[in-house]
PDB file of C-alpha atoms in Angstrom:
ATOM      1  CA  MET O   1      14.003   2.695  -4.946  1.00  0.00           C
ATOM      2  CA  GLN O   2      12.050   4.767  -2.433  1.00  0.00           C
ATOM      3  CA  LYS O   3      11.722   2.482   0.577  1.00  0.00           C
ATOM      4  CA  GLY O   4      13.777   2.861   3.771  1.00  0.00           C
ATOM      5  CA  GLY O   5      17.443   3.132   2.872  1.00  0.00           C
ATOM      6  CA  ARG O   6      16.530   4.046  -0.685  1.00  0.00           C
ATOM      7  CA  LYS O   7      15.946   7.613   0.524  1.00  0.00           C
ATOM      8  CA  THR O   8      19.471   8.276  -0.721  1.00  0.00           C
ATOM      9  CA  ARG O   9      18.216   7.899  -4.262  1.00  0.00           C
ATOM     10  CA  LYS O  10      15.635  10.668  -3.753  1.00  0.00           C
ATOM     11  CA  THR O  11      17.876  13.406  -2.384  1.00  0.00           C
ATOM     12  CA  ALA O  12      18.511  16.510  -4.459  1.00  0.00           C
ATOM     13  CA  ALA O  13      21.401  16.410  -6.902  1.00  0.00           C
ATOM     14  CA  LYS O  14      23.342  19.336  -5.417  1.00  0.00           C
ATOM     15  CA  GLY O  15      26.392  18.850  -7.580  1.00  0.00           C
ATOM     16  CA  ALA O  16      24.648  18.062 -10.852  1.00  0.00           C
ATOM     17  CA  SER O  17      25.939  20.124 -13.721  1.00  0.00           C
ATOM     18  CA  PRO O  18      23.316  22.429 -15.315  1.00  0.00           C
ATOM     19  CA  SER O  19      24.344  20.991 -18.676  1.00  0.00           C
ATOM     20  CA  LYS O  20      23.761  17.482 -17.399  1.00  0.00           C
ATOM     21  CA  PRO O  21      20.543  17.286 -15.402  1.00  0.00           C
ATOM     22  CA  ARG O  22      20.310  13.939 -13.624  1.00  0.00           C
ATOM     23  CA  CYS O  23      17.774  11.922 -11.691  1.00  0.00           C
ATOM     24  CA  ALA O  24      17.764  13.476  -8.213  1.00  0.00           C
ATOM     25  CA  TRP O  25      18.880  10.315  -6.372  1.00  0.00           C
ATOM     26  CA  ALA O  26      22.332  10.476  -7.995  1.00  0.00           C
ATOM     27  CA  GLY O  27      23.236  13.328  -5.663  1.00  0.00           C
ATOM     28  CA  ASP O  28      26.651  14.961  -5.911  1.00  0.00           C
ATOM     29  CA  LYS O  29      29.007  12.134  -4.941  1.00  0.00           C
ATOM     30  CA  PRO O  30      31.245  10.832  -7.758  1.00  0.00           C
ATOM     31  CA  HIS O  31      30.568   7.124  -7.196  1.00  0.00           C
ATOM     32  CA  MET O  32      26.794   7.691  -7.204  1.00  0.00           C
ATOM     33  CA  ILE O  33      26.951   9.896 -10.300  1.00  0.00           C
ATOM     34  CA  ARG O  34      29.120   7.350 -12.107  1.00  0.00           C
ATOM     35  CA  TYR O  35      26.710   4.535 -11.282  1.00  0.00           C
ATOM     36  CA  HIS O  36      23.751   6.622 -12.477  1.00  0.00           C
ATOM     37  CA  ASP O  37      25.456   7.752 -15.680  1.00  0.00           C
ATOM     38  CA  GLU O  38      27.100   4.487 -16.719  1.00  0.00           C
ATOM     39  CA  GLU O  39      25.009   1.630 -15.301  1.00  0.00           C
ATOM     40  CA  TRP O  40      21.553   2.353 -13.924  1.00  0.00           C
ATOM     41  CA  GLY O  41      18.819   1.579 -16.421  1.00  0.00           C
ATOM     42  CA  ARG O  42      21.090   0.066 -19.075  1.00  0.00           C
ATOM     43  CA  PRO O  43      19.828  -3.361 -20.235  1.00  0.00           C
ATOM     44  CA  VAL O  44      21.842  -6.265 -18.829  1.00  0.00           C
ATOM     45  CA  HIS O  45      22.002  -9.698 -20.455  1.00  0.00           C
ATOM     46  CA  ASP O  46      24.983 -11.157 -18.620  1.00  0.00           C
ATOM     47  CA  ASP O  47      24.103 -13.708 -15.943  1.00  0.00           C
ATOM     48  CA  ARG O  48      26.964 -12.832 -13.626  1.00  0.00           C
ATOM     49  CA  ARG O  49      25.897  -9.193 -13.663  1.00  0.00           C
ATOM     50  CA  HIS O  50      22.330 -10.241 -12.906  1.00  0.00           C
ATOM     51  CA  PHE O  51      23.585 -12.206  -9.907  1.00  0.00           C
ATOM     52  CA  GLU O  52      25.754  -9.312  -8.757  1.00  0.00           C
ATOM     53  CA  MET O  53      22.840  -6.904  -8.726  1.00  0.00           C
ATOM     54  CA  LEU O  54      20.530  -9.403  -7.017  1.00  0.00           C
ATOM     55  CA  LEU O  55      23.132  -9.925  -4.305  1.00  0.00           C
ATOM     56  CA  LEU O  56      23.805  -6.211  -3.845  1.00  0.00           C
ATOM     57  CA  GLU O  57      20.137  -5.202  -3.863  1.00  0.00           C
ATOM     58  CA  GLY O  58      19.426  -7.881  -1.256  1.00  0.00           C
ATOM     59  CA  ALA O  59      22.317  -6.651   0.878  1.00  0.00           C
ATOM     60  CA  GLN O  60      20.954  -3.118   0.617  1.00  0.00           C
ATOM     61  CA  ALA O  61      17.641  -3.957   2.307  1.00  0.00           C
ATOM     62  CA  GLY O  62      17.132  -1.461   5.136  1.00  0.00           C
ATOM     63  CA  LEU O  63      20.255   0.515   4.220  1.00  0.00           C
ATOM     64  CA  SER O  64      21.138   3.230   1.714  1.00  0.00           C
ATOM     65  CA  TRP O  65      22.280   2.296  -1.785  1.00  0.00           C
ATOM     66  CA  GLU O  66      25.353   4.453  -1.232  1.00  0.00           C
ATOM     67  CA  THR O  67      26.346   2.242   1.710  1.00  0.00           C
ATOM     68  CA  ILE O  68      26.358  -0.796  -0.575  1.00  0.00           C
ATOM     69  CA  LEU O  69      27.925   0.926  -3.561  1.00  0.00           C
ATOM     70  CA  ARG O  70      30.894   1.973  -1.417  1.00  0.00           C
ATOM     71  CA  ARG O  71      31.390  -1.693  -0.497  1.00  0.00           C
ATOM     72  CA  ARG O  72      30.916  -3.052  -4.002  1.00  0.00           C
ATOM     73  CA  GLU O  73      34.540  -4.091  -4.433  1.00  0.00           C
ATOM     74  CA  GLY O  74      34.491  -5.663  -0.988  1.00  0.00           C
ATOM     75  CA  TYR O  75      31.509  -7.736  -2.079  1.00  0.00           C
ATOM     76  CA  ARG O  76      33.223  -8.613  -5.349  1.00  0.00           C
ATOM     77  CA  ARG O  77      36.215  -9.962  -3.444  1.00  0.00           C
ATOM     78  CA  ALA O  78      34.197 -11.681  -0.727  1.00  0.00           C
ATOM     79  CA  PHE O  79      31.738 -13.327  -3.105  1.00  0.00           C
ATOM     80  CA  ALA O  80      34.126 -14.773  -5.691  1.00  0.00           C
ATOM     81  CA  GLY O  81      33.674 -12.087  -8.302  1.00  0.00           C
ATOM     82  CA  PHE O  82      29.905 -12.653  -8.128  1.00  0.00           C
ATOM     83  CA  ASP O  83      30.271 -16.119  -9.639  1.00  0.00           C
ATOM     84  CA  PRO O  84      27.077 -17.932  -8.583  1.00  0.00           C
ATOM     85  CA  ALA O  85      28.652 -21.362  -9.114  1.00  0.00           C
ATOM     86  CA  LYS O  86      31.350 -20.548  -6.558  1.00  0.00           C
ATOM     87  CA  VAL O  87      29.084 -18.751  -4.095  1.00  0.00           C
ATOM     88  CA  ALA O  88      26.712 -21.729  -4.140  1.00  0.00           C
ATOM     89  CA  THR O  89      29.482 -23.854  -2.575  1.00  0.00           C
ATOM     90  CA  PHE O  90      30.115 -21.563   0.413  1.00  0.00           C
ATOM     91  CA  ASP O  91      29.941 -23.677   3.572  1.00  0.00           C
ATOM     92  CA  ALA O  92      29.511 -22.817   7.242  1.00  0.00           C
ATOM     93  CA  LYS O  93      33.229 -22.063   7.642  1.00  0.00           C
ATOM     94  CA  LYS O  94      33.186 -19.642   4.733  1.00  0.00           C
ATOM     95  CA  LYS O  95      30.030 -17.950   6.007  1.00  0.00           C
ATOM     96  CA  ALA O  96      31.640 -17.534   9.434  1.00  0.00           C
ATOM     97  CA  ALA O  97      34.630 -15.857   7.782  1.00  0.00           C
ATOM     98  CA  LEU O  98      32.322 -13.496   5.889  1.00  0.00           C
ATOM     99  CA  LEU O  99      30.746 -12.422   9.181  1.00  0.00           C
ATOM    100  CA  LYS O 100      34.164 -11.035  10.104  1.00  0.00           C
ATOM    101  CA  ASP O 101      34.763  -9.301   6.768  1.00  0.00           C
ATOM    102  CA  ALA O 102      34.604  -5.522   7.231  1.00  0.00           C
ATOM    103  CA  GLY O 103      34.380  -5.043   3.472  1.00  0.00           C
ATOM    104  CA  ILE O 104      30.738  -6.154   3.399  1.00  0.00           C
ATOM    105  CA  ILE O 105      27.609  -5.827   5.510  1.00  0.00           C
ATOM    106  CA  ARG O 106      28.122  -8.437   8.236  1.00  0.00           C
ATOM    107  CA  ASN O 107      24.586  -9.701   8.501  1.00  0.00           C
ATOM    108  CA  ARG O 108      24.099 -13.438   8.946  1.00  0.00           C
ATOM    109  CA  LEU O 109      20.682 -13.547   7.268  1.00  0.00           C
ATOM    110  CA  LYS O 110      21.917 -11.652   4.215  1.00  0.00           C
ATOM    111  CA  ILE O 111      25.017 -13.827   3.891  1.00  0.00           C
ATOM    112  CA  ASP O 112      22.937 -16.996   4.175  1.00  0.00           C
ATOM    113  CA  ALA O 113      20.528 -15.577   1.581  1.00  0.00           C
ATOM    114  CA  ALA O 114      23.354 -14.853  -0.870  1.00  0.00           C
ATOM    115  CA  VAL O 115      24.430 -18.503  -0.776  1.00  0.00           C
ATOM    116  CA  ALA O 116      20.873 -19.835  -0.997  1.00  0.00           C
ATOM    117  CA  ASN O 117      20.161 -17.465  -3.886  1.00  0.00           C
ATOM    118  CA  ALA O 118      23.258 -18.641  -5.724  1.00  0.00           C
ATOM    119  CA  GLN O 119      22.017 -22.211  -5.471  1.00  0.00           C
ATOM    120  CA  ALA O 120      18.553 -21.206  -6.701  1.00  0.00           C
ATOM    121  CA  PHE O 121      20.150 -19.121  -9.460  1.00  0.00           C
ATOM    122  CA  LEU O 122      21.992 -22.200 -10.774  1.00  0.00           C
ATOM    123  CA  LYS O 123      18.735 -24.155 -10.884  1.00  0.00           C
ATOM    124  CA  ILE O 124      17.157 -21.452 -13.034  1.00  0.00           C
ATOM    125  CA  GLN O 125      20.157 -21.479 -15.367  1.00  0.00           C
ATOM    126  CA  LYS O 126      19.788 -25.239 -15.751  1.00  0.00           C
ATOM    127  CA  GLU O 127      16.038 -25.005 -16.414  1.00  0.00           C
ATOM    128  CA  PHE O 128      16.033 -22.020 -18.785  1.00  0.00           C
ATOM    129  CA  GLY O 129      19.548 -22.068 -20.217  1.00  0.00           C
ATOM    130  CA  SER O 130      20.372 -18.782 -18.497  1.00  0.00           C
ATOM    131  CA  PHE O 131      18.952 -16.510 -15.830  1.00  0.00           C
ATOM    132  CA  ASP O 132      18.637 -13.832 -18.485  1.00  0.00           C
ATOM    133  CA  ARG O 133      16.223 -15.969 -20.511  1.00  0.00           C
ATOM    134  CA  TYR O 134      14.169 -16.538 -17.391  1.00  0.00           C
ATOM    135  CA  VAL O 135      13.918 -12.975 -16.156  1.00  0.00           C
ATOM    136  CA  TRP O 136      13.351 -10.786 -19.226  1.00  0.00           C
ATOM    137  CA  PRO O 137       9.960 -12.304 -20.193  1.00  0.00           C
ATOM    138  CA  PHE O 138       8.543 -10.728 -17.019  1.00  0.00           C
ATOM    139  CA  VAL O 139       8.680  -7.393 -18.903  1.00  0.00           C
ATOM    140  CA  GLY O 140       7.823  -8.856 -22.285  1.00  0.00           C
ATOM    141  CA  GLY O 141      11.414  -9.295 -23.418  1.00  0.00           C
ATOM    142  CA  ARG O 142      12.226  -5.600 -23.744  1.00  0.00           C
ATOM    143  CA  PRO O 143      12.726  -2.659 -21.358  1.00  0.00           C
ATOM    144  CA  LYS O 144       9.601  -1.103 -19.939  1.00  0.00           C
ATOM    145  CA  VAL O 145      10.167   2.612 -20.576  1.00  0.00           C
ATOM    146  CA  ASN O 146       8.378   4.945 -18.194  1.00  0.00           C
ATOM    147  CA  HIS O 147       7.840   8.661 -18.679  1.00  0.00           C
ATOM    148  CA  TRP O 148       8.183  10.290 -15.284  1.00  0.00           C
ATOM    149  CA  THR O 149       8.777  14.030 -14.883  1.00  0.00           C
ATOM    150  CA  ARG O 150       9.273  14.008 -11.096  1.00  0.00           C
ATOM    151  CA  ILE O 151      11.110  11.579  -8.817  1.00  0.00           C
ATOM    152  CA  ALA O 152       7.999  11.347  -6.624  1.00  0.00           C
ATOM    153  CA  GLN O 153       6.191   9.644  -9.509  1.00  0.00           C
ATOM    154  CA  VAL O 154       8.609   6.720  -9.634  1.00  0.00           C
ATOM    155  CA  PRO O 155       7.013   3.690  -7.946  1.00  0.00           C
ATOM    156  CA  ALA O 156       8.631   1.347  -5.449  1.00  0.00           C
ATOM    157  CA  THR O 157       6.982  -1.722  -6.986  1.00  0.00           C
ATOM    158  CA  SER O 158       5.025  -2.725 -10.097  1.00  0.00           C
ATOM    159  CA  PRO O 159       2.810  -5.603 -11.204  1.00  0.00           C
ATOM    160  CA  GLU O 160       5.877  -7.027 -12.960  1.00  0.00           C
ATOM    161  CA  SER O 161       8.057  -6.844  -9.844  1.00  0.00           C
ATOM    162  CA  ASP O 162       5.238  -8.389  -7.822  1.00  0.00           C
ATOM    163  CA  ALA O 163       5.064 -11.338 -10.239  1.00  0.00           C
ATOM    164  CA  LEU O 164       8.828 -11.820 -10.430  1.00  0.00           C
ATOM    165  CA  SER O 165       9.205 -11.550  -6.653  1.00  0.00           C
ATOM    166  CA  LYS O 166       6.513 -14.156  -6.111  1.00  0.00           C
ATOM    167  CA  ASP O 167       8.100 -16.559  -8.580  1.00  0.00           C
ATOM    168  CA  LEU O 168      11.607 -16.113  -7.169  1.00  0.00           C
ATOM    169  CA  LYS O 169      10.328 -16.840  -3.660  1.00  0.00           C
ATOM    170  CA  LYS O 170       8.691 -20.028  -4.927  1.00  0.00           C
ATOM    171  CA  ARG O 171      12.082 -21.018  -6.343  1.00  0.00           C
ATOM    172  CA  GLY O 172      13.838 -20.596  -3.003  1.00  0.00           C
ATOM    173  CA  PHE O 173      15.232 -17.057  -3.250  1.00  0.00           C
ATOM    174  CA  ARG O 174      15.418 -14.848  -0.166  1.00  0.00           C
ATOM    175  CA  PHE O 175      15.485 -11.064   0.226  1.00  0.00           C
ATOM    176  CA  VAL O 176      13.551 -10.749  -3.006  1.00  0.00           C
ATOM    177  CA  GLY O 177      10.497  -8.765  -1.959  1.00  0.00           C
ATOM    178  CA  SER O 178       8.792  -6.719  -4.640  1.00  0.00           C
ATOM    179  CA  THR O 179      10.583  -3.477  -3.664  1.00  0.00           C
ATOM    180  CA  ILE O 180      13.998  -5.135  -3.894  1.00  0.00           C
ATOM    181  CA  ILE O 181      13.072  -6.761  -7.181  1.00  0.00           C
ATOM    182  CA  TYR O 182      11.803  -3.502  -8.649  1.00  0.00           C
ATOM    183  CA  ALA O 183      15.162  -1.937  -7.739  1.00  0.00           C
ATOM    184  CA  HIS O 184      16.864  -4.854  -9.474  1.00  0.00           C
ATOM    185  CA  MET O 185      14.714  -4.362 -12.572  1.00  0.00           C
ATOM    186  CA  GLN O 186      15.724  -0.684 -12.629  1.00  0.00           C
ATOM    187  CA  ALA O 187      19.390  -1.567 -12.142  1.00  0.00           C
ATOM    188  CA  VAL O 188      19.533  -4.059 -15.025  1.00  0.00           C
ATOM    189  CA  GLY O 189      17.456  -1.981 -17.426  1.00  0.00           C
ATOM    190  CA  MET O 190      14.334  -4.119 -17.420  1.00  0.00           C
ATOM    191  CA  VAL O 191      12.669  -0.862 -16.383  1.00  0.00           C
ATOM    192  CA  ASN O 192      13.873   2.548 -17.537  1.00  0.00           C
ATOM    193  CA  ASP O 193      12.968   5.060 -14.844  1.00  0.00           C
ATOM    194  CA  HIS O 194      15.312   7.878 -15.847  1.00  0.00           C
ATOM    195  CA  LEU O 195      13.279  11.092 -15.682  1.00  0.00           C
ATOM    196  CA  LEU O 196      12.362  12.702 -18.972  1.00  0.00           C
ATOM    197  CA  ASP O 197      14.766  15.598 -18.441  1.00  0.00           C
ATOM    198  CA  CYS O 198      17.686  13.390 -17.307  1.00  0.00           C
ATOM    199  CA  PHE O 199      20.613  13.759 -19.690  1.00  0.00           C
ATOM    200  CA  VAL O 200      21.035   9.959 -19.839  1.00  0.00           C
ATOM    201  CA  ARG O 201      17.471   9.664 -21.138  1.00  0.00           C
ATOM    202  CA  THR O 202      17.767  12.511 -23.626  1.00  0.00           C
ATOM    203  CA  SER O 203      21.194  11.446 -24.937  1.00  0.00           C
ATOM    204  CA  ARG O 204      19.931   7.915 -25.569  1.00  0.00           C
ATOM    205  CA  SER O 205      16.880   9.290 -27.361  1.00  0.00           C
ATOM    206  CA  ARG O 206      19.111  11.324 -29.669  1.00  0.00           C
ATOM    207  CA  LYS O 207      21.291   8.300 -30.399  1.00  0.00           C
ATOM    208  CA  ALA O 208      18.231   6.191 -31.156  1.00  0.00           C
ATOM    209  CA  SER O 209      16.927   8.933 -33.448  1.00  0.00           C
ATOM    210  CA  ARG O 210      20.222   9.088 -35.366  1.00  0.00           C
ATOM    211  CA  LYS O 211      20.281   5.324 -35.796  1.00  0.00           C
ATOM    212  CA  SER O 212      16.768   5.391 -37.213  1.00  0.00           C
ATOM    213  CA  ARG O 213      17.646   7.877 -39.923  1.00  0.00           C
ATOM    214  CA  ILE O 214      18.224   6.645 -43.460  1.00  0.00           C
ATOM    215  CA  PRO O 215      21.756   7.607 -44.631  1.00  0.00           C
TER     216      PRO O 215
END
């Protein structure tokens, strides 16, 4: 979240409404705010969504998250709707075509990694039944909820991201360093790093409190 291109996620939220305080990295751009409000930190249990975020976080390495988010639909089109079974079949001709696709980051290493990761992803699905069943035990099967008050407190890695990164590398994944994997864990809700005063955090707490009440 904080490394290199992830500086975008630390900038001040100039356009944040006073009634809706947000994590500072959301900034004031609609697509960033929408991603923060509707997706970031919400638990994911769908394998295709897991693959999407792995692919996008890997593509983001060295760049800003905003750069990737603006190209999300380009990636969706270029990478078969983030279907790992289809991406795993991409051959040299298809990769060459992707290098000419202006809708994505045209980086040969990242494109090769996306295909290799799709193949490794399928192997995990076969071994565990789903990628979701494989990945969630790294945080004990439930979101790890942190209690940060300032964006500077949010780490770039964790012992859990270190362990998951190491295991993914052993399984043939690329562009899965601990920083990238921690960002993935934040994105799919394995880690909840919304600040304590973020409206997403407080609104969820109120909903949880209402659900716990006896009618």
